[in-house]
């Protein structure tokens, strides 16, 4: 019997699936979670931290998260999603097409605040709207484990876009990939400048832009796209028929990249403004750009900004041919080699004087002159249509430098139109010498005349 006694505990150990608690205190902690036992458990873990002990702790923590989610569902009044309950310990959670709505999304967000396992979260097509987005953004301020999130096709609207935009401005979360497909109807303008996308980021972004049907204005300046990113942009211009304003200035785009963008411009029918200044563009690249617009009879291009490029007289001759096909176009370049800058400035400052002289001779107002250019006789007009009408009219000889200055003074950023209404106030200044009036308009000086003062006294 003495020899058999040691065998009984050994046999018992072999059949046990987990080690017995080392003390009664630890058993008390497991059963009743006594506060005094927590410290003992912590000390035991620090002295001998086995894989099994870590696993037990994680299971206990996850159980608390499930309870938290169930309580959150009760709070917001939604039915718990069984899939989420079963998979909240996984790194990848796919909740696409679950009909969560704003409240269901809020319950998920509450449960994820302290979650340390979910890395990728799919929430596409859940009608989460702007309320749901707000809950997710608040969660991301606390959760530092979630890295990828898909919230496409969720009726986010303008308010949802604003919430996301503000979040991205101050983003301090661990999120590295946020998917917003074109199905998020309402996002019209997006500024992603100074975000260091570089080549891989540029290609990924452009892949989504190819099928986007809502975005009108996109600022991608100061991102270092390079030639590979420019090639991806060329595909966007070839396939996207909604984008109207694109800024890719200062992106290290050279001749190879300009060639790809030019290919896109040959078929694009929506882009009106393209800013490419502060890119290393040479003369050949500049010629490629303007010829690509000339080849496209359906091009709506109104403004091409290559203002860091010093062009030649040969370029100007080619550009005149492009203008003949697309009179609405304005190409901004640095200067023409050998052309006097003073002469250009002088021509610009005489623009309003020429129009005033014509108006006086024909006993009409300046406002009437501009309204006559508009078939609807309205005081606002699209930039491209105004430029085309000014160049086609033969009443007042005016060049493109003068016209560019006029548009700059009358352009309204909010509407994207030229507005003639400010010209009505000029009529009250008819006793001011024309050379002074011309100078004030070109310099953008706001003349405010008191009805009790003579015009000379207002200065």
XYZ file of C-alpha atoms in Angstrom:
459
model
C 0.000 0.000 0.000
C 2.848 2.367 0.769
C 4.255 1.900 -2.704
C 0.849 2.468 -4.325
C -0.009 5.702 -2.522
C 2.053 8.084 -4.699
C 0.453 6.725 -7.861
C -3.039 8.072 -7.151
C -2.254 11.776 -7.385
C -0.106 11.200 -10.487
C -2.979 9.427 -12.236
C -5.279 12.266 -11.298
C -2.858 14.844 -12.771
C -2.720 13.045 -16.097
C -6.492 13.179 -16.523
C -6.832 16.844 -15.542
C -7.261 19.286 -18.456
C -6.205 22.320 -16.428
C -3.927 22.691 -13.373
C -5.633 22.997 -10.028
C -5.597 26.406 -8.356
C -2.527 26.871 -6.207
C -4.474 28.234 -3.262
C -7.960 28.676 -1.913
C -7.622 32.405 -2.479
C -7.270 31.862 -6.191
C -10.327 29.627 -6.180
C -12.223 32.400 -4.458
C -11.178 34.832 -7.155
C -12.390 32.543 -9.916
C -15.736 32.020 -8.241
C -16.474 35.361 -6.606
C -13.881 37.786 -8.018
C -12.934 39.031 -4.533
C -10.927 42.290 -4.735
C -8.215 40.957 -2.426
C -7.713 37.971 -4.679
C -7.100 40.182 -7.751
C -3.796 41.342 -6.354
C -2.772 37.764 -5.611
C -3.696 36.752 -9.165
C -1.652 39.656 -10.512
C 1.345 38.656 -8.419
C 1.051 35.034 -9.514
C 0.878 36.104 -13.139
C 3.982 38.244 -12.800
C 5.944 35.435 -11.131
C 4.899 32.613 -13.483
C 2.969 33.761 -16.580
C 2.145 30.668 -18.614
C 0.285 30.586 -21.930
C -2.654 28.956 -20.231
C -2.940 31.694 -17.679
C -2.905 34.364 -20.417
C -5.604 32.498 -22.333
C -7.824 32.290 -19.229
C -7.467 36.026 -18.630
C -8.380 36.831 -22.249
C -11.463 34.618 -22.073
C -12.581 36.381 -18.926
C -12.051 39.786 -20.597
C -13.914 38.790 -23.757
C -16.861 37.581 -21.746
C -17.077 41.069 -20.278
C -17.115 42.561 -23.775
C -19.993 40.335 -24.850
C -21.955 41.430 -21.819
C -21.111 45.033 -22.658
C -22.441 44.600 -26.189
C -25.668 43.028 -24.931
C -26.189 45.889 -22.506
C -25.484 48.399 -25.292
C -28.128 46.742 -27.472
C -30.660 47.089 -24.640
C -29.685 50.716 -24.195
C -30.220 51.710 -27.830
C -33.124 49.323 -28.387
C -31.794 46.936 -31.037
C -31.558 43.168 -31.415
C -27.982 41.873 -30.872
C -26.201 40.565 -33.957
C -25.354 36.927 -33.263
C -22.511 36.942 -35.794
C -20.809 39.772 -33.923
C -21.224 37.958 -30.590
C -19.576 34.852 -32.051
C -16.732 36.664 -33.798
C -15.768 39.615 -31.625
C -12.623 37.712 -30.587
C -11.479 37.431 -34.225
C -9.168 39.883 -35.992
C -11.529 40.125 -39.001
C -15.231 40.889 -38.529
C -17.536 41.105 -41.562
C -20.830 42.861 -40.788
C -21.654 43.869 -44.362
C -25.365 43.872 -45.282
C -26.586 43.304 -41.707
C -29.057 46.203 -41.654
C -27.504 47.707 -38.539
C -28.782 51.237 -38.989
C -27.490 54.117 -36.819
C -28.485 52.516 -33.488
C -27.117 49.079 -34.322
C -23.859 50.718 -35.342
C -23.781 52.618 -32.058
C -24.085 49.375 -30.083
C -21.221 47.853 -32.094
C -19.118 50.976 -31.492
C -19.701 50.821 -27.732
C -18.534 47.201 -27.644
C -15.431 48.008 -29.706
C -14.204 50.813 -27.476
C -12.233 48.365 -25.313
C -11.828 45.568 -27.891
C -8.209 44.569 -28.536
C -8.667 41.781 -31.102
C -10.624 43.218 -34.055
C -8.218 44.688 -36.611
C -10.448 44.771 -39.721
C -14.117 45.783 -39.574
C -16.479 45.528 -42.558
C -19.648 47.638 -42.270
C -20.678 48.171 -45.903
C -24.365 48.559 -46.823
C -25.795 49.057 -43.331
C -27.524 52.424 -43.738
C -25.508 53.766 -40.804
C -25.939 57.380 -42.002
C -24.274 60.323 -40.285
C -25.356 59.248 -36.769
C -23.616 55.904 -37.162
C -20.489 57.559 -38.525
C -20.359 59.809 -35.466
C -20.484 56.759 -33.167
C -17.674 55.071 -35.092
C -15.501 58.179 -35.026
C -15.964 58.509 -31.270
C -15.014 54.840 -30.857
C -11.859 55.288 -32.933
C -10.661 57.969 -30.526
C -10.442 55.265 -27.826
C -9.682 52.068 -29.752
C -6.010 51.809 -30.758
C -6.186 48.332 -32.323
C -8.598 48.751 -35.237
C -6.591 49.372 -38.423
C -8.982 48.880 -41.351
C -12.626 49.856 -41.716
C -15.040 49.711 -44.645
C -18.078 51.994 -44.382
C -18.965 52.208 -48.068
C -22.546 52.300 -49.387
C -24.037 53.718 -46.187
C -25.976 56.850 -47.176
C -23.533 59.040 -45.287
C -24.678 62.277 -46.907
C -23.067 65.691 -46.560
C -23.077 65.617 -42.758
C -21.413 62.208 -42.737
C -18.779 63.498 -45.141
C -18.176 66.482 -42.860
C -17.760 64.220 -39.809
C -15.254 62.046 -41.650
C -13.381 65.085 -42.940
C -13.027 66.535 -39.445
C -11.910 63.143 -38.136
C -9.218 62.843 -40.805
C -7.921 66.327 -40.006
C -7.202 65.454 -36.383
C -6.805 61.671 -36.810
C -4.973 60.220 -33.799
C -6.369 56.690 -34.111
C -4.588 53.570 -35.322
C -6.680 53.463 -38.516
C -4.559 53.059 -41.657
C -7.209 52.079 -44.218
C -10.646 53.686 -44.503
C -12.818 52.600 -47.439
C -15.409 55.054 -48.738
C -16.830 53.915 -52.082
C -18.526 56.136 -54.622
C -21.871 54.945 -53.373
C -21.626 57.419 -50.494
C -23.837 59.914 -52.290
C -23.244 63.516 -51.271
C -19.447 63.929 -51.112
C -18.780 66.663 -53.675
C -15.454 68.125 -52.566
C -12.439 66.418 -50.972
C -9.137 67.970 -49.879
C -6.353 65.410 -49.381
C -3.387 67.739 -49.811
C -0.212 67.325 -47.719
C -0.952 63.672 -46.849
C 2.246 62.002 -48.151
C 0.372 59.450 -50.256
C 3.319 58.880 -52.589
C 3.130 56.157 -55.241
C 1.295 53.285 -53.517
C -1.219 55.569 -51.870
C -1.813 57.385 -55.151
C -2.513 54.173 -57.059
C -4.893 52.921 -54.338
C -6.764 56.228 -54.266
C -7.073 56.418 -58.034
C -8.507 52.907 -58.248
C -11.528 54.180 -56.317
C -11.799 57.398 -58.287
C -12.244 55.590 -61.589
C -15.881 54.753 -60.848
C -16.740 57.666 -58.543
C -19.925 59.423 -59.661
C -20.317 62.244 -57.117
C -16.978 63.946 -56.470
C -16.583 67.231 -58.334
C -13.562 68.879 -56.694
C -10.426 67.032 -55.559
C -7.264 68.575 -54.096
C -4.295 66.182 -54.145
C -1.532 68.784 -54.068
C 1.734 68.295 -52.145
C 1.604 64.485 -52.075
C 4.533 63.246 -54.168
C 2.510 61.067 -56.590
C 5.400 60.837 -59.021
C 5.090 59.379 -62.522
C 3.395 56.138 -61.376
C 0.743 58.108 -59.526
C 0.325 60.333 -62.577
C -0.227 57.230 -64.736
C -3.026 56.196 -62.371
C -4.483 59.712 -62.632
C -4.407 59.362 -66.410
C -6.656 56.313 -66.084
C -8.984 58.283 -63.801
C -9.308 61.064 -66.384
C -9.979 58.476 -69.064
C -12.743 56.683 -67.122
C -14.222 59.250 -64.723
C -16.840 61.528 -66.284
C -17.829 63.541 -63.201
C -14.690 65.155 -61.748
C -14.533 68.859 -62.708
C -11.708 70.334 -60.626
C -8.398 68.529 -59.987
C -5.348 69.956 -58.199
C -2.191 67.822 -58.419
C 0.309 70.623 -58.038
C 3.693 69.859 -56.468
C 3.565 66.088 -56.920
C 6.934 65.465 -58.583
C 5.280 64.642 -61.909
C 7.758 64.683 -64.790
C 7.549 64.185 -68.545
C 6.545 60.512 -68.326
C 3.682 61.278 -65.949
C 2.531 64.273 -68.014
C 2.344 61.991 -71.048
C -0.061 59.670 -69.183
C -2.214 62.564 -67.962
C -2.344 63.928 -71.516
C -3.717 60.601 -72.753
C -6.544 60.938 -70.273
C -7.270 64.510 -71.340
C -7.703 63.364 -74.940
C -10.979 61.637 -74.024
C -12.124 63.314 -70.788
C -15.443 65.201 -71.078
C -15.914 66.597 -67.562
C -12.720 68.182 -66.238
C -12.743 71.988 -66.263
C -9.780 72.905 -64.066
C -6.423 71.127 -63.876
C -3.645 72.532 -61.682
C -0.177 71.171 -62.417
C 2.090 73.971 -61.232
C 5.258 73.239 -59.241
C 5.790 69.974 -61.117
C 8.997 69.467 -63.154
C 7.279 70.014 -66.522
C 9.423 70.885 -69.536
C 8.403 72.470 -72.819
C 7.611 69.134 -74.479
C 5.303 68.212 -71.609
C 3.526 71.567 -71.829
C 2.961 71.084 -75.566
C 1.611 67.564 -74.976
C -0.948 68.910 -72.521
C -2.390 71.587 -74.771
C -2.403 69.356 -77.858
C -4.296 66.658 -75.932
C -7.033 69.221 -75.246
C -7.076 70.260 -78.889
C -7.539 66.629 -79.964
C -10.619 66.299 -77.767
C -13.602 68.050 -79.390
C -15.726 67.380 -76.287
C -13.222 68.777 -73.806
C -14.667 71.187 -71.226
C -11.288 72.392 -69.995
C -11.399 76.028 -68.898
C -8.238 76.436 -66.852
C -4.866 74.692 -67.139
C -2.335 75.931 -64.586
C 1.322 75.306 -65.460
C 2.393 78.643 -64.008
C 5.957 77.557 -63.232
C 6.737 76.771 -66.894
C 8.618 79.333 -68.980
C 7.280 78.885 -72.507
C 8.551 79.868 -75.934
C 6.938 81.854 -78.724
C 6.439 78.576 -80.602
C 4.367 77.294 -77.678
C 2.227 80.449 -77.835
C 1.592 79.902 -81.554
C 0.474 76.324 -80.880
C -1.688 77.563 -78.032
C -3.411 80.060 -80.317
C -4.459 77.099 -82.452
C -5.850 75.366 -79.371
C -7.751 78.509 -78.414
C -9.348 78.538 -81.844
C -10.870 75.114 -81.118
C -11.580 75.736 -77.425
C -12.121 79.473 -76.841
C -13.261 78.793 -73.263
C -9.753 77.578 -72.327
C -7.217 79.626 -70.395
C -3.666 78.302 -69.970
C -1.620 79.974 -67.242
C 2.138 79.771 -67.726
C 5.031 81.645 -66.147
C 6.006 83.883 -69.046
C 7.052 83.902 -72.680
C 10.784 84.093 -73.195
C 11.672 87.621 -74.302
C 8.188 89.123 -73.689
C 8.115 92.309 -71.645
C 6.363 91.795 -68.310
C 5.680 95.534 -68.056
C 3.781 95.442 -71.327
C 1.589 92.611 -70.051
C 0.770 94.500 -66.840
C -0.031 97.669 -68.789
C -2.441 95.787 -71.027
C -4.122 94.318 -67.980
C -4.658 97.660 -66.271
C -6.382 99.130 -69.348
C -9.113 96.476 -69.627
C -11.862 98.212 -67.641
C -10.998 101.559 -69.226
C -11.661 100.181 -72.697
C -15.052 98.877 -71.617
C -15.913 102.146 -69.846
C -15.033 104.156 -72.971
C -17.277 101.956 -75.108
C -20.131 102.245 -72.588
C -19.836 106.043 -72.476
C -19.800 106.347 -76.258
C -22.935 104.267 -76.623
C -24.640 105.750 -73.547
C -25.029 102.457 -71.718
C -23.783 101.213 -68.365
C -20.882 98.822 -67.911
C -23.307 96.383 -66.362
C -25.485 96.538 -69.479
C -22.435 95.732 -71.610
C -21.645 92.574 -69.622
C -25.280 91.496 -69.436
C -25.485 91.749 -73.227
C -22.930 88.935 -73.408
C -25.270 86.601 -71.569
C -28.162 85.175 -73.607
C -30.300 85.192 -70.451
C -29.348 88.775 -69.565
C -28.471 87.550 -66.058
C -25.735 89.027 -63.841
C -24.025 85.657 -63.409
C -22.405 83.488 -66.026
C -20.222 80.340 -66.150
C -16.522 81.189 -66.447
C -15.997 79.279 -69.668
C -19.045 80.803 -71.339
C -18.020 84.301 -70.242
C -14.489 83.875 -71.566
C -15.815 82.568 -74.870
C -18.313 85.413 -75.206
C -15.736 88.100 -74.384
C -13.291 86.803 -76.968
C -15.962 86.488 -79.655
C -17.449 89.969 -79.168
C -15.955 92.647 -81.441
C -17.188 95.773 -79.646
C -14.209 96.166 -77.309
C -10.749 94.875 -78.283
C -9.524 92.871 -75.307
C -6.764 90.284 -74.954
C -6.481 87.224 -72.745
C -4.355 88.964 -70.127
C -7.029 91.611 -69.655
C -9.767 88.994 -69.694
C -7.988 86.873 -67.077
C -7.847 89.874 -64.762
C -11.557 90.630 -65.245
C -12.504 87.047 -64.426
C -10.301 87.104 -61.346
C -12.161 90.176 -60.041
C -15.637 88.856 -60.791
C -15.224 85.164 -59.946
C -17.319 83.726 -57.104
C -15.704 80.666 -55.574
C -18.912 79.375 -53.996
C -20.854 79.299 -57.258
C -18.005 78.882 -59.738
C -19.523 81.733 -61.782
C -18.545 85.249 -62.743
C -20.822 87.837 -61.169
C -21.344 91.276 -62.722
C -23.270 92.753 -59.799
C -20.279 94.639 -58.373
C -20.146 96.641 -61.610
C -23.391 98.406 -60.748
C -21.589 100.288 -57.990
C -19.068 101.565 -60.511
C -21.783 103.646 -62.125
C -21.960 105.778 -58.969
C -18.301 106.631 -59.451
C -18.800 108.312 -62.834
C -17.134 111.500 -61.595
C -13.931 109.643 -60.691
C -11.210 109.920 -63.383
C -11.137 106.789 -65.513
C -7.460 106.120 -64.814
C -8.197 106.036 -61.055
C -11.239 103.824 -61.588
C -9.204 101.411 -63.708
C -6.507 101.191 -61.059
C -8.968 100.487 -58.244
C -10.659 97.657 -60.134
C -7.409 95.976 -61.170
C -5.972 96.253 -57.667
C -9.175 95.013 -56.068
C -9.667 98.165 -53.953
C -13.110 98.474 -52.407
C -14.400 102.022 -52.881
C -17.074 102.914 -50.367
C -18.586 106.346 -51.010
C -20.831 108.047 -48.507
C -23.918 109.595 -50.115
C -23.081 112.853 -48.293
C -19.551 113.100 -49.714
C -18.165 113.966 -53.082
C -16.225 111.104 -54.723
C -12.968 112.979 -54.209
C -13.651 113.208 -50.462
C -14.071 109.422 -50.081
C -10.373 108.958 -50.669
